[in-house]
Coordinates of N, CA and C in Angstrom, one line a residue:
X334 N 0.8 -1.2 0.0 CA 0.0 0.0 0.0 C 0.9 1.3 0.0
X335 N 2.0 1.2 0.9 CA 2.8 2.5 0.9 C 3.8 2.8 -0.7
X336 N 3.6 1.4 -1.7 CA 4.2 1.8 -3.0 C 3.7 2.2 -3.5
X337 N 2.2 1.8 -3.7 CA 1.4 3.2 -4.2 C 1.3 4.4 -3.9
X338 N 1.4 4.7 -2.6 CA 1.1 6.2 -2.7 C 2.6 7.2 -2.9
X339 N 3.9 6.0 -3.3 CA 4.8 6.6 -3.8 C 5.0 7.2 -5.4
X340 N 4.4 5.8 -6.0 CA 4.1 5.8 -7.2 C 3.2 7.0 -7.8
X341 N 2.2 7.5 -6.6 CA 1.0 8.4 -7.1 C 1.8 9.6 -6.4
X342 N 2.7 10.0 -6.1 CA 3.3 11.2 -5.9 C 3.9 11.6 -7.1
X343 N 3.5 12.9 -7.6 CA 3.8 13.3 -8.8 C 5.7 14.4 -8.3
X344 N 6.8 14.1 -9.1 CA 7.7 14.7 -8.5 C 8.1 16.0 -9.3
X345 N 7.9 16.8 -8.5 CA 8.4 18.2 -8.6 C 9.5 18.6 -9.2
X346 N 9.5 19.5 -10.5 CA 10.6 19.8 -11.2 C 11.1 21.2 -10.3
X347 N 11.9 21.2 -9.3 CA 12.5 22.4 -8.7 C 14.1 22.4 -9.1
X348 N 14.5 23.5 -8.9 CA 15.9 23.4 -8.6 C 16.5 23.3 -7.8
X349 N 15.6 23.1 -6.3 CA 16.0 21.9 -5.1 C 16.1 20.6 -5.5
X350 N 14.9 19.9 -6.0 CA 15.3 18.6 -6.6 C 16.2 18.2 -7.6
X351 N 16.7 19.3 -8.3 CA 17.7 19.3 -9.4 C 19.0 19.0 -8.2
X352 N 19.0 20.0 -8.0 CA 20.5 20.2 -6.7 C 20.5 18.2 -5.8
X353 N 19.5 18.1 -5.3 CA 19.2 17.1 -4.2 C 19.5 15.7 -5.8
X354 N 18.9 15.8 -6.7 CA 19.4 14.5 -7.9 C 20.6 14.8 -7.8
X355 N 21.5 16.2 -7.9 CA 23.0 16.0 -8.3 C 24.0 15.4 -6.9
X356 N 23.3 16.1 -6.1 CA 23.8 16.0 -4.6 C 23.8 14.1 -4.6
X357 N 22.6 13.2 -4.9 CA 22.6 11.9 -4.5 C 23.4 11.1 -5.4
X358 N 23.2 11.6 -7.1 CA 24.3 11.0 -7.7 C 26.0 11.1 -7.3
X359 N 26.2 12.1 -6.8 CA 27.6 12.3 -6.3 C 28.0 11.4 -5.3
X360 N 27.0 11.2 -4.8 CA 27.2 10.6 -2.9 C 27.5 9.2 -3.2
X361 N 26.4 9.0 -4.8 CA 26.6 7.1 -5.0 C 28.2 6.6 -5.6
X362 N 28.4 8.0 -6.9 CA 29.6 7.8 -7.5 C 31.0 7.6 -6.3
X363 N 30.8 8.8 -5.0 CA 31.9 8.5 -3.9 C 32.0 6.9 -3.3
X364 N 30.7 6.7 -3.0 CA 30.1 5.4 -2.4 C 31.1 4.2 -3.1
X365 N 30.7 4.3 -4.8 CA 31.3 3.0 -5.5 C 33.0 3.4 -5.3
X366 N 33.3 4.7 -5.6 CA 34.9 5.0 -5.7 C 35.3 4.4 -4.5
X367 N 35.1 4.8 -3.2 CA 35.1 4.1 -1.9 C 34.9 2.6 -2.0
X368 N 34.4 1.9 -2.3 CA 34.4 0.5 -2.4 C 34.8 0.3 -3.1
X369 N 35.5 0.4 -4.6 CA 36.7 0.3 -5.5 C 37.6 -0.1 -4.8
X370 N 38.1 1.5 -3.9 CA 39.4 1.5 -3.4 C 39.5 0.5 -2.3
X371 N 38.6 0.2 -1.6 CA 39.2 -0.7 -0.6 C 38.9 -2.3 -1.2
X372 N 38.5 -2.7 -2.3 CA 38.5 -3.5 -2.6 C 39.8 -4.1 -3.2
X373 N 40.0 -2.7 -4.2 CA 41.8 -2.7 -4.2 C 42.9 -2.7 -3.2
X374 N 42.7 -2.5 -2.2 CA 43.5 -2.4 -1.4 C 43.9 -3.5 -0.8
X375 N 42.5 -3.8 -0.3 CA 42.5 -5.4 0.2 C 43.5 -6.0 -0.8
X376 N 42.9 -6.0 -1.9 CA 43.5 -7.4 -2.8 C 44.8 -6.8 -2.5
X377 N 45.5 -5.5 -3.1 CA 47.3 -5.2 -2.8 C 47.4 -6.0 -1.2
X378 N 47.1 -5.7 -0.2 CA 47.6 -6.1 1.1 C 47.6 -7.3 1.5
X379 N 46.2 -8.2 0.3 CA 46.4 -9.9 0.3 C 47.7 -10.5 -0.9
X380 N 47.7 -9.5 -1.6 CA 49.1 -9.9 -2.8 C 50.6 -10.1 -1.9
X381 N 50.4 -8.6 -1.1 CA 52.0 -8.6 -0.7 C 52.1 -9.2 0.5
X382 N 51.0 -10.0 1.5 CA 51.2 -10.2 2.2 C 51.2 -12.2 1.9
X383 N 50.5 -12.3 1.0 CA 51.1 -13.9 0.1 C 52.2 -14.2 -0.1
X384 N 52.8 -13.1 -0.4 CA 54.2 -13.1 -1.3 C 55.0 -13.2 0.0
X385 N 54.9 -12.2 1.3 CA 56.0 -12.5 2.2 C 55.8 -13.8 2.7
X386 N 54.5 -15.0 2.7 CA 54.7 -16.0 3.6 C 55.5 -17.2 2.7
X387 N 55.0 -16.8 1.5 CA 56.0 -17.7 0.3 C 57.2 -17.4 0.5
X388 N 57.9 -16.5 0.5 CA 58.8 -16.4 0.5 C 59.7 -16.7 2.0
X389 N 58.8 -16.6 3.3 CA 59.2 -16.9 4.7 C 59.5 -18.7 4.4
X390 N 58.4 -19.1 3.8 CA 58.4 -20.6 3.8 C 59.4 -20.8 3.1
X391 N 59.7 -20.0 1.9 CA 60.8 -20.6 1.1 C 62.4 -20.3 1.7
X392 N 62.5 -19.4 3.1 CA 63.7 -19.4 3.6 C 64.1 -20.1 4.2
X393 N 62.7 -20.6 5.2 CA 62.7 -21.5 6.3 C 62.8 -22.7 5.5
X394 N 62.9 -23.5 4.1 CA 62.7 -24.5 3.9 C 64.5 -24.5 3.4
X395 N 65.1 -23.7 2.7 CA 66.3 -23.1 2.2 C 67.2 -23.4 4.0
X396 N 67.0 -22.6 5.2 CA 67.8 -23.0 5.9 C 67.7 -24.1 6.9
X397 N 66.5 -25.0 6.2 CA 66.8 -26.4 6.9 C 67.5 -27.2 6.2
X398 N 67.4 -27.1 4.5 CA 68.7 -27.6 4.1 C 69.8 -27.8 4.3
X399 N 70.4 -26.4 4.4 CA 71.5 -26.1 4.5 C 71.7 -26.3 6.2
X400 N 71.3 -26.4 6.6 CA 71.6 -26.7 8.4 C 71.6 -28.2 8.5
X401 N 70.9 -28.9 8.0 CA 70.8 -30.1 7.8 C 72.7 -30.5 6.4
X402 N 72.9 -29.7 5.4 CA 74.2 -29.9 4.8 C 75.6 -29.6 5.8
X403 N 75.3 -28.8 6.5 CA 76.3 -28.1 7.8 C 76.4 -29.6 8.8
X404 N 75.2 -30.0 9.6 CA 75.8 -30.9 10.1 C 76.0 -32.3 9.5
X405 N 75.9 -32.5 8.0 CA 76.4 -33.9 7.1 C 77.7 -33.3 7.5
X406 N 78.5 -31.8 6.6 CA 79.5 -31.6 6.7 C 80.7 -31.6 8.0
X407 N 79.3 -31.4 9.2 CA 80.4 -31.2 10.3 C 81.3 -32.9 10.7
X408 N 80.0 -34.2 10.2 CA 80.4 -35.1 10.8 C 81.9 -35.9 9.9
X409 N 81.3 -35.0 8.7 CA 82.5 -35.3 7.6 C 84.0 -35.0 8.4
X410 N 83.7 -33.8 8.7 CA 85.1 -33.2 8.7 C 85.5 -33.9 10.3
X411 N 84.4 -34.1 10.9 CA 85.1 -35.2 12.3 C 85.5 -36.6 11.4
X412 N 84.6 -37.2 11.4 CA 85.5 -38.5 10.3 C 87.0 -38.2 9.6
X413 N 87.1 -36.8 8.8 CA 88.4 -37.2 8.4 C 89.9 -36.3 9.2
X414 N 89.4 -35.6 10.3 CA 89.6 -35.4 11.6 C 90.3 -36.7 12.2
X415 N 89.6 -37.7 12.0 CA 90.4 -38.9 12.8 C 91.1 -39.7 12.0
X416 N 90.6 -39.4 10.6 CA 91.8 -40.7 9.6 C 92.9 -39.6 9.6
X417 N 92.9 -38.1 9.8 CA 94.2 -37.3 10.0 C 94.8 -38.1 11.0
X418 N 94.5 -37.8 12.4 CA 95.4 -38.7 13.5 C 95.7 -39.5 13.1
X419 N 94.8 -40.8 12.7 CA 95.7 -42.2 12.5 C 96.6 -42.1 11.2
X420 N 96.6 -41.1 9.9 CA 97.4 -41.1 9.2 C 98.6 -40.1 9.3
X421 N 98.7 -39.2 10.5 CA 99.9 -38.6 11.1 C 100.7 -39.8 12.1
X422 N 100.1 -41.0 13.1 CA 100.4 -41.5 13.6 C 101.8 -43.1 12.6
X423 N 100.9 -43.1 11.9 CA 101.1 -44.0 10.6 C 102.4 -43.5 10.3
X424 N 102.1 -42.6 10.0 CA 103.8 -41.5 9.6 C 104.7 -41.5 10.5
X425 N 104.2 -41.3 11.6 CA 105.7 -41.3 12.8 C 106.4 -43.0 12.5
X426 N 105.0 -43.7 12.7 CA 106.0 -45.0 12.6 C 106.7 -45.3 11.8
X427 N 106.3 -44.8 10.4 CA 107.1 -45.2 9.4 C 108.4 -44.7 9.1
X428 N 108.2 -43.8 10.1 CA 109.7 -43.2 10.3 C 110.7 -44.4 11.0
X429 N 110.4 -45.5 11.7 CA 110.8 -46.5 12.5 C 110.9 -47.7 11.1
X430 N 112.9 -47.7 11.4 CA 112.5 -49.0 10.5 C 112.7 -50.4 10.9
X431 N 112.3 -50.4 12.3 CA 111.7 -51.8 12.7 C 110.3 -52.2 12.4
X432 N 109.5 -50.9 12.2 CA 108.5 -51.2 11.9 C 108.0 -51.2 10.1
X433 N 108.8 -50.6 9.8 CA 108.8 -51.1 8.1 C 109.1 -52.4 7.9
X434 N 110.7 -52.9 8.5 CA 110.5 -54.4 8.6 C 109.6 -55.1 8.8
X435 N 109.1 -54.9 9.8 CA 107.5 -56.1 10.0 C 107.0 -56.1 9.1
X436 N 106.1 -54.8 8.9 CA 105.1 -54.9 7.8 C 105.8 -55.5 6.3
X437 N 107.1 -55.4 6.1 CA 107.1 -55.9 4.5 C 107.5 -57.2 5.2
X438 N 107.8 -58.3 5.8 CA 107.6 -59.2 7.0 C 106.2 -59.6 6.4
X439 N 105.4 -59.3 6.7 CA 103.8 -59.6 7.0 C 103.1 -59.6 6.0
X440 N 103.0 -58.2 5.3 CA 102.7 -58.6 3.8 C 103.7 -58.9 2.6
X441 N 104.6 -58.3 2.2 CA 105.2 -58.6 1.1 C 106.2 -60.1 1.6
X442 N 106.2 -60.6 2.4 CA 106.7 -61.9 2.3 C 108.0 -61.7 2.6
X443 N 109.0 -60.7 2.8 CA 110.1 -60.5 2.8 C 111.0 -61.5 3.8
X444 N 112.1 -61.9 4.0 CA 112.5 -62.8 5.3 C 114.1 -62.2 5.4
X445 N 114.5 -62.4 6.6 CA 116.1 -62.1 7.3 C 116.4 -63.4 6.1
X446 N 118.3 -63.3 6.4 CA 118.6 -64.3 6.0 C 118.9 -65.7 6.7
X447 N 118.2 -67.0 5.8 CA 118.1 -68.0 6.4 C 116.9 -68.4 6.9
X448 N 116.1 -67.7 7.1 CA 114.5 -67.8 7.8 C 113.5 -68.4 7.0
X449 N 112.7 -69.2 6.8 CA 112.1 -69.7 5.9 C 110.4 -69.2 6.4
X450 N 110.1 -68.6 5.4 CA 108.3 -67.9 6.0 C 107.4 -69.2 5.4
X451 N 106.1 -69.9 6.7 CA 105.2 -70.3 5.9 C 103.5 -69.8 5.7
X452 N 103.0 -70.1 4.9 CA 102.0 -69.2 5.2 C 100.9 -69.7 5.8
X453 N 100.1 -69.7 6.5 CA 99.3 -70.6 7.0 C 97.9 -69.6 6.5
X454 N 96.8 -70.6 6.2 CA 95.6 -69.9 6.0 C 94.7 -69.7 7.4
X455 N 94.0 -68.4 6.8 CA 93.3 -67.4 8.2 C 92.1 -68.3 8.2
X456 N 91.8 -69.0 7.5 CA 90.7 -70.0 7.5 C 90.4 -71.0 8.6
X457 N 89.3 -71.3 9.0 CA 89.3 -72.5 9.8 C 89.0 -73.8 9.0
X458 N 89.6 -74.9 9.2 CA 89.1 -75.9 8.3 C 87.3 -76.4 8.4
X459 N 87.0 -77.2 7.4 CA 85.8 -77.5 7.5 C 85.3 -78.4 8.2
X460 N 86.3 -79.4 8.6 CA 86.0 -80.5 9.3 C 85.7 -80.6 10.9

C-alpha cells in the first residue's frame, strides 16, 4: 500500500530537486569510488602479504637444508679429523725401521737371511 502512494506522488521539477538529484548521484559515485578502493587495497595487502609468507616458507625450507648440509658436513670433517690422527700416527712409525721391517715381514713376504716364512691360512678348516 505504501508503494502506491509513492508511485502516485507526482515529482516536482525544482531546482532543489535538481541540486538534491546532483547531490545523490555524487554521494553514489563517492560510495562505489570508496568501495573500488578498498576493494583494491584489500587485494594489494592480500598480494603482498602472500608473497611475504612464500617467500618466509621458502627461507625456512632453504635454511633447513643447509643446516641439515652443515651438520652432514660437520660429521664429515670429524671422520676425516680422525683418519688425519691415525694417518699422522702411521707417519711417525714409518719413520721407524723396525716397523717397516714387520710390515714388509707380513705382507710382502720378505725374510732375514736363512729364515724360511710359511703361510698358513686365516681360514678355519671344514672338518
Amino acid at each position: 500500500m505504501a508503494k502506491r502512494q509513492t508511485e502516485s506522488v507526482a515529482r516536482l521539477d525544482s531546482t532543489y530537486m535538481k541540486r538534491y538529484d546532483a547531490y545523490m548521484d555524487r554521494h553514489q559515485r563517492k560510495k562505489k569510488r570508496l568501495v573500488r578502493r578498498l576493494v583494491m587495497f584489500a587485494l594489494l595487502v592480500s598480494i603482498v602479504a602472500g608473497s611475504m609468507v612464500f617467500y618466509s616458507m621458502k627461507q625456512q625450507s632453504l635454511y633447513a637444508d643447509k643446516q641439515e648440509k652443515y651438520e652432514q658436513l660437520q660429521q664429515e670433517m670429524t671422520a676425516l679429523k680422525k683418519e688425519e690422527k691415525g694417518l699422522e700416527q702411521e707417519i711417525e712409525l714409518l719413520k721407524d725401521e723396525e716397523y717397516v721391517l714387520q710390515i714388509a715381514r707380513t705382507n710382502y713376504f720378505f725374510s732375514k737371511e736363512g729364515e724360511i716364512i710359511f703361510k698358513m691360512p686365516n681360514e678355519d678348516p671344514s672338518y
